[in-house]
PDB file of C-alpha atoms in Angstrom:
ATOM      1  CA  TRP A   1      18.595-232.624  84.199  1.00 38.00           C
ATOM      2  CA  LEU A   2      15.948-231.020  86.381  1.00 41.00           C
ATOM      3  CA  PRO A   3      17.137-230.633  89.981  1.00 42.00           C
ATOM      4  CA  VAL A   4      15.980-232.916  92.787  1.00 37.00           C
ATOM      5  CA  SER A   5      13.780-230.153  94.185  1.00 42.00           C
ATOM      6  CA  ALA A   6      11.575-230.581  91.125  1.00 42.00           C
ATOM      7  CA  LEU A   7      10.328-233.829  92.617  1.00 34.00           C
ATOM      8  CA  ALA A   8       8.455-231.817  95.226  1.00 38.00           C
ATOM      9  CA  ARG A   9       6.184-230.424  92.510  1.00 41.00           C
ATOM     10  CA  PRO A  10       3.540-232.229  90.411  1.00 36.00           C
ATOM     11  CA  TRP A  11       4.880-233.708  87.169  1.00 31.00           C
ATOM     12  CA  PRO A  12       2.917-233.378  83.929  1.00 35.00           C
ATOM     13  CA  GLY A  13       2.701-237.166  83.523  1.00 30.00           C
ATOM     14  CA  ARG A  14       5.892-237.639  81.524  1.00 32.00           C
ATOM     15  CA  ALA A  15       9.592-237.500  82.237  1.00 31.00           C
ATOM     16  CA  CYS A  16      11.490-234.698  80.557  1.00 36.00           C
ATOM     17  CA  GLY A  17      15.125-233.762  80.900  1.00 39.00           C
ATOM     18  CA  VAL A  18      16.538-230.383  79.972  1.00 42.00           C
ATOM     19  CA  TRP A  19      18.415-230.661  76.683  1.00 44.00           C
ATOM     20  CA  MET A  20      17.801-227.636  74.509  1.00 49.00           C
ATOM     21  CA  HIS A  21      20.212-227.132  71.624  1.00 49.00           C
ATOM     22  CA  ARG A  22      23.625-227.150  73.346  1.00 63.00           C
ATOM     23  CA  PHE A  23      22.315-226.587  76.867  1.00 66.00           C
ATOM     24  CA  SER A  24      22.358-229.333  79.452  1.00 60.00           C
ATOM     25  CA  SER A  25      23.277-228.067  82.921  1.00 60.00           C
ATOM     26  CA  VAL A  26      20.792-226.203  85.113  1.00 58.00           C
ATOM     27  CA  PHE A  27      20.787-224.108  88.231  1.00 67.00           C
ATOM     28  CA  PHE A  28      18.216-221.889  89.887  1.00 66.00           C
ATOM     29  CA  ALA A  29      18.219-218.125  90.029  1.00 66.00           C
ATOM     30  CA  ALA A  30      18.184-216.182  93.279  1.00 59.00           C
ATOM     31  CA  PRO A  31      15.731-217.464  95.927  1.00 67.00           C
ATOM     32  CA  GLY A  32      12.136-216.503  95.289  1.00 74.00           C
ATOM     33  CA  GLU A  33      12.460-216.371  91.493  1.00 78.00           C
ATOM     34  CA  ASP A  34      10.853-218.800  89.072  1.00 84.00           C
ATOM     35  CA  THR A  35      13.601-218.446  86.462  1.00 87.00           C
ATOM     36  CA  VAL A  36      15.962-221.348  85.802  1.00 87.00           C
ATOM     37  CA  TYR A  37      19.301-220.552  84.173  1.00 89.00           C
ATOM     38  CA  ILE A  38      20.757-223.213  81.895  1.00 88.00           C
ATOM     39  CA  LEU A  39      24.426-223.497  80.971  1.00 89.00           C
ATOM     40  CA  GLY A  40      25.711-225.014  77.759  1.00 87.00           C
ATOM     41  CA  HIS A  41      28.736-225.091  75.468  1.00 87.00           C
ATOM     42  CA  GLY A  42      29.306-224.049  71.883  1.00 79.00           C
ATOM     43  CA  ARG A  43      31.007-226.035  69.172  1.00 77.00           C
ATOM     44  CA  GLY A  44      34.529-225.291  68.010  1.00 73.00           C
ATOM     45  CA  HIS A  45      35.214-222.950  65.099  1.00 73.00           C
ATOM     46  CA  ASP A  46      35.687-226.018  62.907  1.00 80.00           C
ATOM     47  CA  GLY A  47      32.337-227.476  63.952  1.00 77.00           C
ATOM     48  CA  SER A  48      33.892-229.963  66.354  1.00 82.00           C
ATOM     49  CA  ALA A  49      31.985-231.190  69.386  1.00 83.00           C
ATOM     50  CA  PRO A  50      31.965-229.070  72.575  1.00 83.00           C
ATOM     51  CA  SER A  51      34.975-229.611  74.824  1.00 84.00           C
ATOM     52  CA  PRO A  52      36.398-228.304  78.137  1.00 85.00           C
ATOM     53  CA  THR A  53      37.824-225.335  76.220  1.00 85.00           C
ATOM     54  CA  SER A  54      34.463-224.357  74.694  1.00 86.00           C
ATOM     55  CA  GLY A  55      32.845-221.091  75.681  1.00 88.00           C
ATOM     56  CA  THR A  56      29.945-221.216  78.139  1.00 91.00           C
ATOM     57  CA  LEU A  57      26.519-220.350  76.731  1.00 91.00           C
ATOM     58  CA  LEU A  58      23.531-219.237  78.802  1.00 93.00           C
ATOM     59  CA  ALA A  59      19.784-219.726  78.450  1.00 91.00           C
ATOM     60  CA  ARG A  60      16.878-219.133  80.802  1.00 90.00           C
ATOM     61  CA  ALA A  61      13.270-220.288  81.138  1.00 90.00           C
ATOM     62  CA  SER A  62      10.591-220.411  83.786  1.00 90.00           C
ATOM     63  CA  PHE A  63      10.455-223.518  85.936  1.00 85.00           C
ATOM     64  CA  GLY A  64       6.849-224.103  84.881  1.00 87.00           C
ATOM     65  CA  ASP A  65       7.733-223.998  81.192  1.00 89.00           C
ATOM     66  CA  LEU A  66      10.526-226.518  81.699  1.00 83.00           C
ATOM     67  CA  LEU A  67       8.211-228.918  83.523  1.00 84.00           C
ATOM     68  CA  GLU A  68       5.771-228.689  80.619  1.00 88.00           C
ATOM     69  CA  CYS A  69       8.603-229.051  78.051  1.00 84.00           C
ATOM     70  CA  ARG A  70       7.749-225.708  76.438  1.00 88.00           C
ATOM     71  CA  TRP A  71      11.245-225.207  75.022  1.00 85.00           C
ATOM     72  CA  ASP A  72      10.080-222.497  72.609  1.00 88.00           C
ATOM     73  CA  ARG A  73       9.669-220.088  75.530  1.00 92.00           C
ATOM     74  CA  ALA A  74      13.337-220.185  76.468  1.00 90.00           C
ATOM     75  CA  GLU A  75      15.549-217.124  76.024  1.00 94.00           C
ATOM     76  CA  TYR A  76      19.237-217.026  75.137  1.00 93.00           C
ATOM     77  CA  TRP A  77      22.026-214.643  76.102  1.00 95.00           C
ATOM     78  CA  SER A  78      23.078-213.253  72.737  1.00 94.00           C
ATOM     79  CA  GLU A  79      25.117-210.507  71.098  1.00 93.00           C
ATOM     80  CA  PRO A  80      25.395-207.607  71.836  1.00 90.00           C
ATOM     81  CA  GLY A  81      24.481-208.594  75.428  1.00 92.00           C
ATOM     82  CA  LEU A  82      20.710-209.040  75.345  1.00 95.00           C
ATOM     83  CA  TRP A  83      18.190-211.820  75.970  1.00 95.00           C
ATOM     84  CA  SER A  84      16.716-213.191  72.737  1.00 94.00           C
ATOM     85  CA  GLY A  85      14.019-215.713  71.903  1.00 92.00           C
ATOM     86  CA  GLU A  86      16.230-217.139  69.154  1.00 90.00           C
ATOM     87  CA  SER A  87      19.351-219.240  69.701  1.00 86.00           C
ATOM     88  CA  ARG A  88      21.461-217.279  67.250  1.00 85.00           C
ATOM     89  CA  ARG A  89      24.590-215.187  67.731  1.00 90.00           C
ATOM     90  CA  LEU A  90      24.987-216.621  71.205  1.00 91.00           C
ATOM     91  CA  LEU A  91      27.329-214.653  73.450  1.00 93.00           C
ATOM     92  CA  ALA A  92      29.781-216.697  75.519  1.00 92.00           C
ATOM     93  CA  LEU A  93      30.226-215.900  79.208  1.00 93.00           C
ATOM     94  CA  GLY A  94      33.564-215.256  80.880  1.00 92.00           C
ATOM     95  CA  LEU A  95      32.940-218.391  82.946  1.00 94.00           C
ATOM     96  CA  PRO A  96      34.335-221.868  82.162  1.00 92.00           C
ATOM     97  CA  SER A  97      31.757-224.444  83.202  1.00 89.00           C
ATOM     98  CA  TRP A  98      32.825-227.914  82.084  1.00 88.00           C
ATOM     99  CA  GLU A  99      31.878-230.432  84.808  1.00 89.00           C
ATOM    100  CA  THR A 100      31.127-227.862  87.466  1.00 88.00           C
ATOM    101  CA  THR A 101      28.257-226.147  89.277  1.00 89.00           C
ATOM    102  CA  CYS A 102      27.089-222.582  89.741  1.00 91.00           C
ATOM    103  CA  CYS A 103      25.538-221.414  93.013  1.00 91.00           C
ATOM    104  CA  TRP A 104      24.265-218.302  94.765  1.00 89.00           C
ATOM    105  CA  SER A 105      25.910-217.160  98.017  1.00 90.00           C
ATOM    106  CA  GLU A 106      23.688-215.183 100.356  1.00 87.00           C
ATOM    107  CA  ASP A 107      26.704-214.139 102.448  1.00 88.00           C
ATOM    108  CA  LEU A 108      28.599-212.778  99.438  1.00 89.00           C
ATOM    109  CA  SER A 109      25.532-211.699  97.439  1.00 88.00           C
ATOM    110  CA  LEU A 110      27.314-213.196  94.450  1.00 91.00           C
ATOM    111  CA  TRP A 111      27.013-216.115  92.058  1.00 92.00           C
ATOM    112  CA  TYR A 112      30.060-218.381  92.317  1.00 94.00           C
ATOM    113  CA  SER A 113      31.598-221.372  90.589  1.00 95.00           C
ATOM    114  CA  PHE A 114      34.821-223.365  90.917  1.00 96.00           C
ATOM    115  CA  ASN A 115      36.880-224.526  87.956  1.00 96.00           C
ATOM    116  CA  ILE A 116      40.094-226.388  87.152  1.00 96.00           C
ATOM    117  CA  PRO A 117      41.511-225.360  83.736  1.00 94.00           C
ATOM    118  CA  PRO A 118      42.060-228.240  81.265  1.00 91.00           C
ATOM    119  CA  PHE A 119      45.190-230.072  82.443  1.00 90.00           C
ATOM    120  CA  GLY A 120      45.522-227.377  85.118  1.00 93.00           C
ATOM    121  CA  LYS A 121      47.145-227.602  88.524  1.00 95.00           C
ATOM    122  CA  GLU A 122      44.999-225.134  90.436  1.00 97.00           C
ATOM    123  CA  VAL A 123      41.395-224.446  91.369  1.00 97.00           C
ATOM    124  CA  ASN A 124      39.968-221.032  90.550  1.00 97.00           C
ATOM    125  CA  LEU A 125      36.908-219.410  92.079  1.00 97.00           C
ATOM    126  CA  TYR A 126      34.741-217.357  89.699  1.00 96.00           C
ATOM    127  CA  VAL A 127      32.240-214.826  91.035  1.00 95.00           C
ATOM    128  CA  ALA A 128      29.765-212.361  89.536  1.00 93.00           C
ATOM    129  CA  GLU A 129      26.866-210.203  90.656  1.00 92.00           C
ATOM    130  CA  SER A 130      24.792-211.441  87.715  1.00 91.00           C
ATOM    131  CA  THR A 131      24.675-214.739  85.855  1.00 91.00           C
ATOM    132  CA  THR A 132      25.569-212.860  82.674  1.00 93.00           C
ATOM    133  CA  GLY A 133      28.756-211.449  84.242  1.00 88.00           C
ATOM    134  CA  GLN A 134      31.138-209.821  84.411  1.00 92.00           C
ATOM    135  CA  TRP A 135      32.863-212.818  86.000  1.00 95.00           C
ATOM    136  CA  SER A 136      36.116-212.383  87.925  1.00 95.00           C
ATOM    137  CA  LYS A 137      38.377-215.129  89.214  1.00 94.00           C
ATOM    138  CA  ILE A 138      40.863-215.814  91.975  1.00 95.00           C
ATOM    139  CA  LYS A 139      43.048-218.864  92.627  1.00 96.00           C
ATOM    140  CA  VAL A 140      41.962-220.571  95.852  1.00 96.00           C
ATOM    141  CA  TYR A 141      43.759-223.929  95.837  1.00 96.00           C
ATOM    142  CA  ASP A 142      46.841-225.675  94.441  1.00 97.00           C
ATOM    143  CA  ILE A 143      46.478-229.309  93.390  1.00 96.00           C
ATOM    144  CA  PRO A 144      48.824-231.543  95.473  1.00 95.00           C
ATOM    145  CA  GLU A 145      52.056-232.354  93.688  1.00 94.00           C
ATOM    146  CA  THR A 146      51.198-236.079  93.609  1.00 91.00           C
ATOM    147  CA  PHE A 147      48.438-235.391  91.084  1.00 92.00           C
ATOM    148  CA  CYS A 148      50.302-232.792  89.012  1.00 93.00           C
ATOM    149  CA  ARG A 149      52.411-235.354  87.151  1.00 89.00           C
ATOM    150  CA  GLN A 150      51.489-237.523  84.185  1.00 86.00           C
ATOM    151  CA  PRO A 151      49.331-239.485  83.710  1.00 87.00           C
ATOM    152  CA  TRP A 152      47.150-237.665  86.264  1.00 91.00           C
ATOM    153  CA  ILE A 153      44.508-235.139  85.280  1.00 92.00           C
ATOM    154  CA  CYS A 154      42.339-233.194  87.707  1.00 95.00           C
ATOM    155  CA  TYR A 155      38.872-231.826  86.981  1.00 94.00           C
ATOM    156  CA  ALA A 156      35.235-231.512  88.171  1.00 94.00           C
ATOM    157  CA  ALA A 157      35.663-228.785  90.784  1.00 95.00           C
ATOM    158  CA  LYS A 158      32.121-228.481  92.167  1.00 94.00           C
ATOM    159  CA  ALA A 159      30.625-226.319  94.890  1.00 94.00           C
ATOM    160  CA  HIS A 160      28.728-227.942  97.762  1.00 94.00           C
ATOM    161  CA  PRO A 161      26.684-225.271  99.558  1.00 92.00           C
ATOM    162  CA  GLU A 162      24.729-228.049 101.286  1.00 90.00           C
ATOM    163  CA  LEU A 163      27.895-228.861 103.279  1.00 91.00           C
ATOM    164  CA  GLN A 164      28.341-225.347 104.643  1.00 84.00           C
ATOM    165  CA  GLY A 165      27.397-225.635 108.285  1.00 70.00           C
ATOM    166  CA  PRO A 166      26.624-222.715 110.604  1.00 66.00           C
ATOM    167  CA  SER A 167      29.731-220.848 111.687  1.00 56.00           C
ATOM    168  CA  GLU A 168      30.732-220.954 115.362  1.00 49.00           C
ATOM    169  CA  VAL A 169      31.404-217.242 115.090  1.00 48.00           C
ATOM    170  CA  PRO A 170      28.832-214.998 113.384  1.00 49.00           C
ATOM    171  CA  VAL A 171      29.972-214.382 109.813  1.00 53.00           C
ATOM    172  CA  ALA A 172      30.158-210.756 108.768  1.00 58.00           C
ATOM    173  CA  ARG A 173      28.161-209.804 105.710  1.00 62.00           C
ATOM    174  CA  GLY A 174      30.304-210.271 102.643  1.00 71.00           C
ATOM    175  CA  CYS A 175      32.471-213.022 104.181  1.00 82.00           C
ATOM    176  CA  THR A 176      31.855-216.763 104.138  1.00 89.00           C
ATOM    177  CA  GLU A 177      33.349-220.238 103.932  1.00 91.00           C
ATOM    178  CA  LEU A 178      32.777-222.167 100.695  1.00 94.00           C
ATOM    179  CA  VAL A 179      33.087-225.922 100.224  1.00 96.00           C
ATOM    180  CA  PHE A 180      34.069-227.637  96.989  1.00 97.00           C
ATOM    181  CA  THR A 181      35.292-230.992  95.722  1.00 97.00           C
ATOM    182  CA  TRP A 182      37.632-232.031  92.935  1.00 97.00           C
ATOM    183  CA  VAL A 183      38.676-235.383  91.545  1.00 96.00           C
ATOM    184  CA  SER A 184      41.743-236.916  89.875  1.00 94.00           C
ATOM    185  CA  ASN A 185      41.934-239.568  87.184  1.00 91.00           C
ATOM    186  CA  VAL A 186      44.490-241.030  84.780  1.00 88.00           C
ATOM    187  CA  LEU A 187      44.763-240.201  81.099  1.00 84.00           C
ATOM    188  CA  GLU A 188      46.888-241.970  78.512  1.00 73.00           C
ATOM    189  CA  PRO A 189      47.105-240.847  74.855  1.00 68.00           C
ATOM    190  CA  SER A 190      47.132-244.480  73.749  1.00 65.00           C
ATOM    191  CA  GLU A 191      43.778-246.224  74.196  1.00 61.00           C
ATOM    192  CA  GLY A 192      45.565-249.524  74.705  1.00 65.00           C
ATOM    193  CA  GLU A 193      47.483-248.109  77.665  1.00 70.00           C
ATOM    194  CA  VAL A 194      44.460-246.787  79.584  1.00 68.00           C
ATOM    195  CA  TRP A 195      43.814-249.993  81.498  1.00 70.00           C
ATOM    196  CA  ASN A 196      47.514-250.445  82.301  1.00 74.00           C
ATOM    197  CA  ALA A 197      47.637-246.876  83.609  1.00 75.00           C
ATOM    198  CA  MET A 198      44.561-247.497  85.738  1.00 75.00           C
ATOM    199  CA  ARG A 199      46.121-250.627  87.226  1.00 75.00           C
ATOM    200  CA  ARG A 200      49.354-248.773  87.984  1.00 78.00           C
ATOM    201  CA  HIS A 201      47.764-245.665  89.494  1.00 80.00           C
ATOM    202  CA  LEU A 202      44.250-246.554  90.662  1.00 81.00           C
ATOM    203  CA  PHE A 203      44.282-250.233  91.632  1.00 80.00           C
ATOM    204  CA  GLN A 204      47.871-250.822  92.665  1.00 80.00           C
ATOM    205  CA  GLU A 205      48.891-252.180  96.074  1.00 81.00           C
ATOM    206  CA  GLY A 206      48.583-249.340  98.554  1.00 81.00           C
ATOM    207  CA  GLY A 207      46.647-247.291  96.018  1.00 78.00           C
ATOM    208  CA  LEU A 208      43.760-246.720  98.420  1.00 81.00           C
ATOM    209  CA  GLU A 209      45.935-244.735 100.798  1.00 84.00           C
ATOM    210  CA  TYR A 210      44.377-241.283 100.917  1.00 82.00           C
ATOM    211  CA  ALA A 211      47.522-239.399  99.914  1.00 83.00           C
ATOM    212  CA  VAL A 212      47.718-241.242  96.564  1.00 84.00           C
ATOM    213  CA  ARG A 213      44.119-242.363  96.076  1.00 88.00           C
ATOM    214  CA  GLY A 214      42.856-241.389  92.631  1.00 88.00           C
ATOM    215  CA  TYR A 215      39.334-241.015  91.272  1.00 91.00           C
ATOM    216  CA  TRP A 216      38.140-240.064  94.733  1.00 91.00           C
ATOM    217  CA  PRO A 217      36.392-236.805  95.665  1.00 94.00           C
ATOM    218  CA  ARG A 218      38.625-234.443  97.647  1.00 95.00           C
ATOM    219  CA  PHE A 219      36.820-231.958  99.888  1.00 96.00           C
ATOM    220  CA  VAL A 220      38.225-228.473 100.428  1.00 96.00           C
ATOM    221  CA  ARG A 221      37.020-225.487 102.479  1.00 94.00           C
ATOM    222  CA  VAL A 222      38.047-221.939 101.646  1.00 93.00           C
ATOM    223  CA  LYS A 223      37.218-218.673 103.397  1.00 91.00           C
ATOM    224  CA  VAL A 224      36.578-215.698 101.128  1.00 92.00           C
ATOM    225  CA  ARG A 225      35.206-212.193 101.451  1.00 89.00           C
ATOM    226  CA  ARG A 226      34.173-209.447  99.095  1.00 88.00           C
ATOM    227  CA  ALA A 227      37.013-207.119  98.222  1.00 84.00           C
ATOM    228  CA  PRO A 228      36.963-203.745 100.027  1.00 80.00           C
ATOM    229  CA  ASP A 229      36.751-201.830  96.749  1.00 76.00           C
ATOM    230  CA  GLY A 230      33.375-203.452  96.040  1.00 69.00           C
ATOM    231  CA  GLY A 231      32.085-204.896  92.806  1.00 72.00           C
ATOM    232  CA  GLY A 232      31.825-208.575  92.028  1.00 75.00           C
ATOM    233  CA  VAL A 233      35.325-209.389  93.301  1.00 82.00           C
ATOM    234  CA  VAL A 234      36.443-211.562  96.215  1.00 82.00           C
ATOM    235  CA  GLU A 235      39.696-212.214  98.063  1.00 85.00           C
ATOM    236  CA  ILE A 236      40.936-214.920 100.403  1.00 84.00           C
ATOM    237  CA  ALA A 237      39.916-214.201 103.989  1.00 78.00           C
ATOM    238  CA  ALA A 238      42.496-214.700 106.734  1.00 61.00           C
TER     239      ALA A 238
END
């Protein structure tokens, strides 16, 4: 859907969400640009619906065109690595983006996104100098052991640049502190067991204690810096 900042601009008299082909998640380009980049997901090789393992697709359009619902002016990142006006031969990015966000860091001069692999036990940070890549990743966080056992699953690692306050010590260029959240939930293969699992792990006596509280956003801060050898690569800062 269009970001909250769109409310500050005049609307064309009708509500319109962004849902072009397989694209449904938006984020702005670098400050000062009018281009909006739109993430989406392709179907499986067998035609199955998009899933957390689907490749990430990329489209772009001007903010004005999106407000006016002029979908035909969108462009798509396509093979062999070019923008095209047709949504054919779409080229997947090296960035998983299921239930996540993608943001620009002024301190790093990089795009960045957090991700937990399907049924994974760690949070990875992906960075790139351009939205089209190349994307590199580094592990920045291990999921607590409590939530690494069945029936727990962890997902939705999302950046929160709005929570990054000013540093008490001036931050050197290329070094910053990033904030993200993740959430846990329960998953049972048997539909009939879902509610029982929720009662045992989400609504049990003492289940609201923070150490074991599920389906609750967990906030994490991580300090990173650009690697000395340059390029779109980061490392954990001491």
